[in-house]
Each structure stands twice: as C-alpha cells, then as structure tokens.
Amino acid sequence: MTIPAHRIAFGERLRTLRRELGWSSQEAFAHHVGLDRTYISGLERGSRNPTLDVIVKLAHGLDVKPAELLSTIY
C-alpha cells in the first residue's frame, strides 16, 4: 500500500512539533494525550489516518492550534 503524501506530511509535522516541544518519547506524549503509543507511531509514519477529534486532541496536547498540525499539507 502506498501511503498518501498528506499523511506522511502530517506525521512528519506531528513528530517535529512533539520533539520541539519537549516530548522526546512517543510513549510519554501518548500517555499525555490519552492515546496508545503504537497509534502515535502509526500517525508519525503516515500509516494511520487521524480523525478530526484526534487532530484536536493532539493539538491540545501540544498546546498548538489544530491548523498548526496541518500546516505542511498542500
């Protein structure tokens, strides 16, 4: 299966923001936002397709606007 470019871009943006904001561990961040570490990993690899609810949950956990997570998608 080919992973769509927009999911790869979302995952890379999520990983970048997570690390820049001090969450070096996927596991700690996943616990912080109430999601499973394997789900965060899948999002960052682009293999998972998040719902709007998940995008909002991630953004709140990073203390950014949801649009910030989508800023690299064209």
Short mmCIF file of C-alpha atoms in Angstrom, two decimals, residues 30-73:
data_model
loop_
_atom_site.label_atom_id
_atom_site.label_comp_id
_atom_site.label_asym_id
_atom_site.label_seq_id
_atom_site.Cartn_x
_atom_site.Cartn_y
_atom_site.Cartn_z
CA ALA A 30 0.76 9.27 24.04
CA HIS A 31 0.01 8.97 27.75
CA HIS A 32 -0.29 12.77 28.00
CA VAL A 33 -2.94 12.92 25.25
CA GLY A 34 -4.72 9.67 26.16
CA LEU A 35 -3.74 7.64 23.10
CA ASP A 36 -1.74 4.46 22.63
CA ARG A 37 1.96 4.74 21.77
CA THR A 38 1.51 2.47 18.77
CA TYR A 39 -1.19 4.80 17.45
CA ILE A 40 1.15 7.82 17.76
CA SER A 41 3.83 5.80 15.96
CA GLY A 42 1.39 4.96 13.17
CA LEU A 43 0.40 8.61 12.81
CA GLU A 44 4.02 9.71 12.62
CA ARG A 45 4.78 7.08 9.97
CA GLY A 46 1.68 8.02 7.98
CA SER A 47 0.15 4.57 8.25
CA ARG A 48 -2.78 5.84 10.36
CA ASN A 49 -5.39 8.35 9.26
CA PRO A 50 -6.47 10.53 12.22
CA THR A 51 -9.99 11.78 12.73
CA LEU A 52 -10.71 15.44 13.41
CA ASP A 53 -11.23 14.54 17.07
CA VAL A 54 -7.74 13.02 17.24
CA ILE A 55 -6.18 16.02 15.47
CA VAL A 56 -7.78 18.33 18.06
CA LYS A 57 -6.63 16.07 20.93
CA LEU A 58 -3.06 16.07 19.59
CA ALA A 59 -3.09 19.84 19.11
CA HIS A 60 -4.33 20.41 22.66
CA GLY A 61 -1.64 18.08 23.97
CA LEU A 62 0.99 20.11 22.10
CA ASP A 63 -0.64 23.43 23.06
CA VAL A 64 -0.98 24.49 19.42
CA LYS A 65 -3.93 25.17 17.14
CA PRO A 66 -5.08 22.18 15.06
CA ALA A 67 -4.14 24.12 11.92
CA GLU A 68 -0.52 24.01 13.07
CA LEU A 69 -0.56 20.23 12.64
CA LEU A 70 -1.92 20.63 9.11
CA SER A 71 0.32 23.50 8.05
CA THR A 72 2.60 21.38 5.83
CA ILE A 73 -0.22 19.75 3.87
#
